[in-house]
Amino acid sequence: MLGAFARVLVVAAVPAERDAVAAAAECPGVEIVAGGVGPAAAAASTAAALVTAAHEGRPYDLVVATGISGGFAENGVLVGDTVIAERIVAADLGAETPTGFASVADLGFGTAEHLPPAGLVRSAQEATGGKRGAVLSVSTTTGTRQRAADLLARHPGAAAEAMEGFGVAQAAAAHGRGAPVLEIRTVSNAVGPRDRAAWRVPEALAALTTAFGRLVSPRRAEDRTEGCPS
Ligand SMILES: O=C(O)c1cccc(C(=O)CC[C@H]2O[C@@H](n3cnc4c(=O)[nH]cnc43)[C@H](O)[C@@H]2O)c1
């Protein structure tokens, strides 16, 4: 699936995620960066990578936001699952009003979501065996049952919560070369009451390696020998 693109930019948040992806997908044409935690860092690092590549005459033709995430167990998304974003949503960018949250789009200040191409989402799901749904980008990780419920009330199809996807997608859209964007997450924890002891980061990082192994090679990632597909 990734092999269909000549130049792919993969944006993770932290070096551990970058390394987990690189363990399976450090291939010619695939650049994997650790862009920083949160939407602003992700947007800035994505924009810098896109402009640099274009300036060098080597533009990217696919951008992938990735890393670990929370999963909405209410929608059947569990620790260790892989999630492919059907919608990349800025879930807390907006205003609190007397009648509830108003998104940046509700306020008339721009878009609050990006839609990855449906065909790419389908291909990524088929390659990884992942689940599809909205991936919510937040600036503050959910820590209570009430906040999780509020997010699900606004986004019933939410599969996962992370912090960088919307920033990556917004930078790609602003760059204006039309490179499609995907967001692919592996679940380390349940979205809800804060319980750091319940996070399963090593398992989520291992799932990230497996998922990208399957994206790089149509064969099962476990069967793949070292190296990239020819
Ligand atoms: O609450 C804490 O004490 C705490 C300690 C370490 C890390 C965090 C994070 O919020 C990490 C955010 C980082 O990981 C991604 N991520 C993973 N799970 C979630 C989630 O449930 N909600 C939002 N982001 C999550 C995220 O993309 C960041 O890169 C908290």
GROMACS .gro file of C-alpha atoms and ligand atoms in nm:
model
  260
    1MET     CA    1   0.000   0.000   0.000
    2LEU     CA    2   0.271   0.257   0.083
    3GLY     CA    3   0.470   0.122  -0.211
    4ALA     CA    4   0.220   0.291  -0.443
    5PHE     CA    5   0.366   0.627  -0.342
    6ALA     CA    6   0.711   0.748  -0.447
    7ARG     CA    7   0.765   0.980  -0.150
    8VAL     CA    8   0.591   0.932   0.186
    9LEU     CA    9   0.624   1.157   0.492
   10VAL     CA   10   0.540   0.978   0.817
   11VAL     CA   11   0.497   1.209   1.118
   12ALA     CA   12   0.508   1.058   1.466
   13ALA     CA   13   0.523   1.257   1.789
   14VAL     CA   14   0.819   1.110   1.981
   15PRO     CA   15   1.137   0.916   1.892
   16ALA     CA   16   1.000   0.589   2.034
   17GLU     CA   17   0.712   0.603   1.785
   18ARG     CA   18   0.944   0.704   1.501
   19ASP     CA   19   1.170   0.407   1.583
   20ALA     CA   20   0.874   0.168   1.598
   21VAL     CA   21   0.768   0.272   1.248
   22ALA     CA   22   1.126   0.266   1.117
   23ALA     CA   23   1.169  -0.092   1.242
   24ALA     CA   24   0.929  -0.197   0.966
   25ALA     CA   25   0.912   0.083   0.715
   26GLU     CA   26   1.249   0.260   0.682
   27CYS     CA   27   1.240   0.221   0.306
   28PRO     CA   28   1.359   0.429   0.009
   29GLY     CA   29   1.112   0.714  -0.035
   30VAL     CA   30   0.973   0.689   0.319
   31GLU     CA   31   1.081   0.965   0.558
   32ILE     CA   32   0.987   0.918   0.925
   33VAL     CA   33   1.010   1.212   1.162
   34ALA     CA   34   0.940   1.270   1.531
   35GLY     CA   35   0.755   1.599   1.503
   36GLY     CA   36   0.679   1.664   1.870
   37VAL     CA   37   0.375   1.621   2.095
   38GLY     CA   38   0.057   1.819   2.030
   39PRO     CA   39  -0.108   1.991   1.734
   40ALA     CA   40   0.119   2.295   1.714
   41ALA     CA   41   0.444   2.098   1.714
   42ALA     CA   42   0.300   1.851   1.465
   43ALA     CA   43   0.186   2.125   1.228
   44ALA     CA   44   0.514   2.312   1.247
   45SER     CA   45   0.730   2.005   1.185
   46THR     CA   46   0.505   1.879   0.905
   47ALA     CA   47   0.509   2.219   0.733
   48ALA     CA   48   0.888   2.239   0.761
   49ALA     CA   49   0.932   1.891   0.610
   50LEU     CA   50   0.689   1.963   0.324
   51VAL     CA   51   0.849   2.298   0.234
   52THR     CA   52   1.202   2.156   0.252
   53ALA     CA   53   1.112   1.862   0.026
   54ALA     CA   54   0.936   2.088  -0.225
   55HIS     CA   55   1.232   2.328  -0.224
   56GLU     CA   56   1.463   2.034  -0.300
   57GLY     CA   57   1.238   1.929  -0.588
   58ARG     CA   58   1.139   1.607  -0.409
   59PRO     CA   59   0.780   1.674  -0.292
   60TYR     CA   60   0.592   1.416  -0.090
   61ASP     CA   61   0.290   1.248  -0.243
   62LEU     CA   62   0.148   1.102   0.079
   63VAL     CA   63   0.154   1.227   0.439
   64VAL     CA   64   0.080   0.992   0.731
   65ALA     CA   65   0.019   1.104   1.089
   66THR     CA   66   0.086   0.818   1.328
   67GLY     CA   67   0.167   0.709   1.680
   68ILE     CA   68  -0.003   0.572   1.987
   69SER     CA   69  -0.348   0.684   2.093
   70GLY     CA   70  -0.635   0.638   2.329
   71GLY     CA   71  -0.920   0.417   2.213
   72PHE     CA   72  -1.294   0.459   2.267
   73ALA     CA   73  -1.391   0.126   2.419
   74GLU     CA   74  -1.756   0.237   2.388
   75ASN     CA   75  -1.707   0.189   2.012
   76GLY     CA   76  -1.523  -0.141   2.047
   77VAL     CA   77  -1.172   0.001   2.015
   78LEU     CA   78  -0.936  -0.173   2.258
   79VAL     CA   79  -0.573  -0.156   2.368
   80GLY     CA   80  -0.351  -0.303   2.095
   81ASP     CA   81  -0.595  -0.223   1.814
   82THR     CA   82  -0.495  -0.034   1.500
   83VAL     CA   83  -0.717   0.255   1.393
   84ILE     CA   84  -0.740   0.416   1.049
   85ALA     CA   85  -0.895   0.763   1.055
   86GLU     CA   86  -1.202   0.817   0.838
   87ARG     CA   87  -1.213   1.171   0.980
   88ILE     CA   88  -0.929   1.370   1.139
   89VAL     CA   89  -1.104   1.602   1.383
   90ALA     CA   90  -0.996   1.906   1.584
   91ALA     CA   91  -1.210   1.808   1.881
   92ASP     CA   92  -1.130   2.087   2.129
   93LEU     CA   93  -1.049   2.377   1.898
   94GLY     CA   94  -1.330   2.627   1.947
   95ALA     CA   95  -1.525   2.791   2.228
   96GLU     CA   96  -1.725   2.695   2.535
   97THR     CA   97  -2.069   2.856   2.511
   98PRO     CA   98  -2.376   2.853   2.742
   99THR     CA   99  -2.525   2.590   2.510
  100GLY     CA  100  -2.208   2.378   2.489
  101PHE     CA  101  -1.893   2.353   2.279
  102ALA     CA  102  -1.876   2.543   1.947
  103SER     CA  103  -1.605   2.420   1.709
  104VAL     CA  104  -1.382   2.651   1.507
  105ALA     CA  105  -1.605   2.563   1.209
  106ASP     CA  106  -1.923   2.644   1.406
  107LEU     CA  107  -1.762   2.983   1.483
  108GLY     CA  108  -1.689   3.045   1.116
  109PHE     CA  109  -1.310   3.042   1.156
  110GLY     CA  110  -1.218   2.754   0.929
  111THR     CA  111  -1.234   2.378   0.919
  112ALA     CA  112  -1.255   2.144   1.216
  113GLU     CA  113  -1.190   1.823   1.026
  114HIS     CA  114  -1.004   1.668   0.734
  115LEU     CA  115  -1.130   1.367   0.539
  116PRO     CA  116  -0.866   1.120   0.416
  117PRO     CA  117  -0.945   0.972   0.072
  118ALA     CA  118  -1.193   0.686   0.126
  119GLY     CA  119  -1.001   0.454  -0.107
  120LEU     CA  120  -0.678   0.501   0.087
  121VAL     CA  121  -0.859   0.447   0.417
  122ARG     CA  122  -1.003   0.122   0.282
  123SER     CA  123  -0.663   0.006   0.153
  124ALA     CA  124  -0.494   0.086   0.483
  125GLN     CA  125  -0.764  -0.100   0.676
  126GLU     CA  126  -0.736  -0.403   0.449
  127ALA     CA  127  -0.356  -0.404   0.480
  128THR     CA  128  -0.347  -0.364   0.858
  129GLY     CA  129  -0.669  -0.534   0.969
  130GLY     CA  130  -0.741  -0.215   1.162
  131LYS     CA  131  -1.065  -0.050   1.262
  132ARG     CA  132  -1.202   0.265   1.099
  133GLY     CA  133  -1.349   0.569   1.267
  134ALA     CA  134  -1.293   0.931   1.355
  135VAL     CA  135  -0.963   1.012   1.524
  136LEU     CA  136  -1.003   1.312   1.755
  137SER     CA  137  -0.709   1.551   1.794
  138VAL     CA  138  -0.702   1.725   2.131
  139SER     CA  139  -0.465   1.963   2.306
  140THR     CA  140  -0.545   1.808   2.644
  141THR     CA  141  -0.559   1.433   2.693
  142THR     CA  142  -0.894   1.322   2.830
  143GLY     CA  143  -0.876   1.230   3.200
  144THR     CA  144  -1.237   1.187   3.313
  145ARG     CA  145  -1.540   0.978   3.221
  146GLN     CA  146  -1.743   1.296   3.169
  147ARG     CA  147  -1.505   1.441   2.912
  148ALA     CA  148  -1.497   1.110   2.725
  149ALA     CA  149  -1.878   1.112   2.723
  150ASP     CA  150  -1.887   1.474   2.602
  151LEU     CA  151  -1.652   1.390   2.314
  152LEU     CA  152  -1.855   1.083   2.216
  153ALA     CA  153  -2.177   1.286   2.228
  154ARG     CA  154  -2.026   1.526   1.972
  155HIS     CA  155  -1.852   1.253   1.772
  156PRO     CA  156  -2.047   0.924   1.802
  157GLY     CA  157  -1.816   0.758   1.548
  158ALA     CA  158  -1.500   0.837   1.741
  159ALA     CA  159  -1.252   0.549   1.745
  160ALA     CA  160  -0.944   0.712   1.894
  161GLU     CA  161  -0.805   1.022   2.062
  162ALA     CA  162  -0.458   1.161   2.001
  163MET     CA  163  -0.293   1.503   1.975
  164GLU     CA  164  -0.122   1.549   1.638
  165GLY     CA  165  -0.334   1.432   1.345
  166PHE     CA  166  -0.523   1.755   1.283
  167GLY     CA  167  -0.201   1.957   1.296
  168VAL     CA  168  -0.038   1.727   1.040
  169ALA     CA  169  -0.346   1.737   0.814
  170GLN     CA  170  -0.382   2.115   0.843
  171ALA     CA  171  -0.016   2.168   0.748
  172ALA     CA  172  -0.054   1.936   0.448
  173ALA     CA  173  -0.371   2.120   0.337
  174ALA     CA  174  -0.207   2.461   0.379
  175HIS     CA  175   0.096   2.344   0.181
  176GLY     CA  176  -0.145   2.325  -0.108
  177ARG     CA  177   0.012   2.050  -0.320
  178GLY     CA  178  -0.281   1.821  -0.258
  179ALA     CA  179  -0.086   1.536  -0.100
  180PRO     CA  180  -0.341   1.305   0.064
  181VAL     CA  181  -0.320   1.253   0.440
  182LEU     CA  182  -0.382   0.942   0.647
  183GLU     CA  183  -0.384   0.901   1.023
  184ILE     CA  184  -0.293   0.557   1.155
  185ARG     CA  185  -0.292   0.495   1.529
  186THR     CA  186  -0.230   0.202   1.762
  187VAL     CA  187  -0.408   0.204   2.094
  188SER     CA  188  -0.212   0.227   2.423
  189ASN     CA  189  -0.497   0.311   2.660
  190ALA     CA  190  -0.868   0.364   2.698
  191VAL     CA  191  -1.001   0.720   2.664
  192GLY     CA  192  -1.150   0.808   3.001
  193PRO     CA  193  -1.046   0.836   3.366
  194ARG     CA  194  -0.673   0.902   3.391
  195ASP     CA  195  -0.492   0.579   3.483
  196ARG     CA  196  -0.128   0.587   3.373
  197ALA     CA  197  -0.071   0.242   3.518
  198ALA     CA  198  -0.319   0.106   3.265
  199TRP     CA  199  -0.134   0.243   2.965
  200ARG     CA  200   0.024  -0.030   2.749
  201VAL     CA  201   0.279   0.173   2.556
  202PRO     CA  202   0.522  -0.111   2.464
  203GLU     CA  203   0.233  -0.315   2.325
  204ALA     CA  204   0.106  -0.018   2.125
  205LEU     CA  205   0.455   0.049   1.986
  206ALA     CA  206   0.487  -0.318   1.884
  207ALA     CA  207   0.149  -0.293   1.711
  208LEU     CA  208   0.275   0.017   1.530
  209THR     CA  209   0.569  -0.182   1.391
  210THR     CA  210   0.337  -0.461   1.279
  211ALA     CA  211   0.091  -0.218   1.119
  212PHE     CA  212   0.360  -0.044   0.916
  213GLY     CA  213   0.512  -0.378   0.821
  214ARG     CA  214   0.176  -0.463   0.665
  215LEU     CA  215   0.147  -0.122   0.498
  216VAL     CA  216   0.490  -0.160   0.339
  217SER     CA  217   0.445  -0.519   0.230
  218PRO     CA  218   0.115  -0.683   0.130
  219ARG     CA  219   0.236  -1.004   0.289
  220ARG     CA  220   0.182  -1.053   0.663
  221ALA     CA  221   0.426  -0.836   0.854
  222GLU     CA  222   0.533  -1.135   1.064
  223ASP     CA  223   0.642  -1.316   0.747
  224ARG     CA  224   0.830  -1.026   0.603
  225THR     CA  225   1.205  -1.069   0.579
  226GLU     CA  226   1.426  -0.772   0.652
  227GLY     CA  227   1.436  -0.492   0.401
  228CYS     CA  228   1.180  -0.318   0.186
  229PRO     CA  229   0.976  -0.459  -0.097
  230SER     CA  230   1.154  -0.424  -0.429
  231LIG     O1  231  -0.163   1.180   3.200
  231LIG     C1  232  -0.041   1.160   3.214
  231LIG     O2  233   0.020   1.153   3.322
  231LIG     C2  234   0.039   1.139   3.090
  231LIG     C3  235   0.168   1.089   3.102
  231LIG     C4  236   0.240   1.069   2.985
  231LIG     C5  237   0.186   1.097   2.858
  231LIG     C6  238   0.059   1.149   2.853
  231LIG     C7  239   0.000   1.183   2.726
  231LIG     O3  240  -0.102   1.245   2.719
  231LIG     C8  241   0.076   1.136   2.601
  231LIG     C9  242   0.021   1.204   2.481
  231LIG    C10  243   0.093   1.152   2.357
  231LIG     O4  244   0.052   1.017   2.332
  231LIG    C11  245  -0.057   1.018   2.239
  231LIG     N1  246  -0.171   0.964   2.315
  231LIG    C12  247  -0.175   0.840   2.365
  231LIG     N2  248  -0.290   0.816   2.429
  231LIG    C13  249  -0.361   0.931   2.421
  231LIG    C14  250  -0.492   0.967   2.469
  231LIG     O5  251  -0.565   0.891   2.536
  231LIG     N3  252  -0.533   1.095   2.440
  231LIG    C15  253  -0.455   1.180   2.369
  231LIG     N4  254  -0.332   1.150   2.322
  231LIG    C16  255  -0.287   1.026   2.348
  231LIG    C17  256  -0.071   1.158   2.186
  231LIG     O6  257  -0.086   1.161   2.045
  231LIG    C18  258   0.057   1.227   2.231
  231LIG     O7  259   0.160   1.218   2.136
  231LIG    C19  260  -0.018   1.170   2.968
   0.00000   0.00000   0.00000
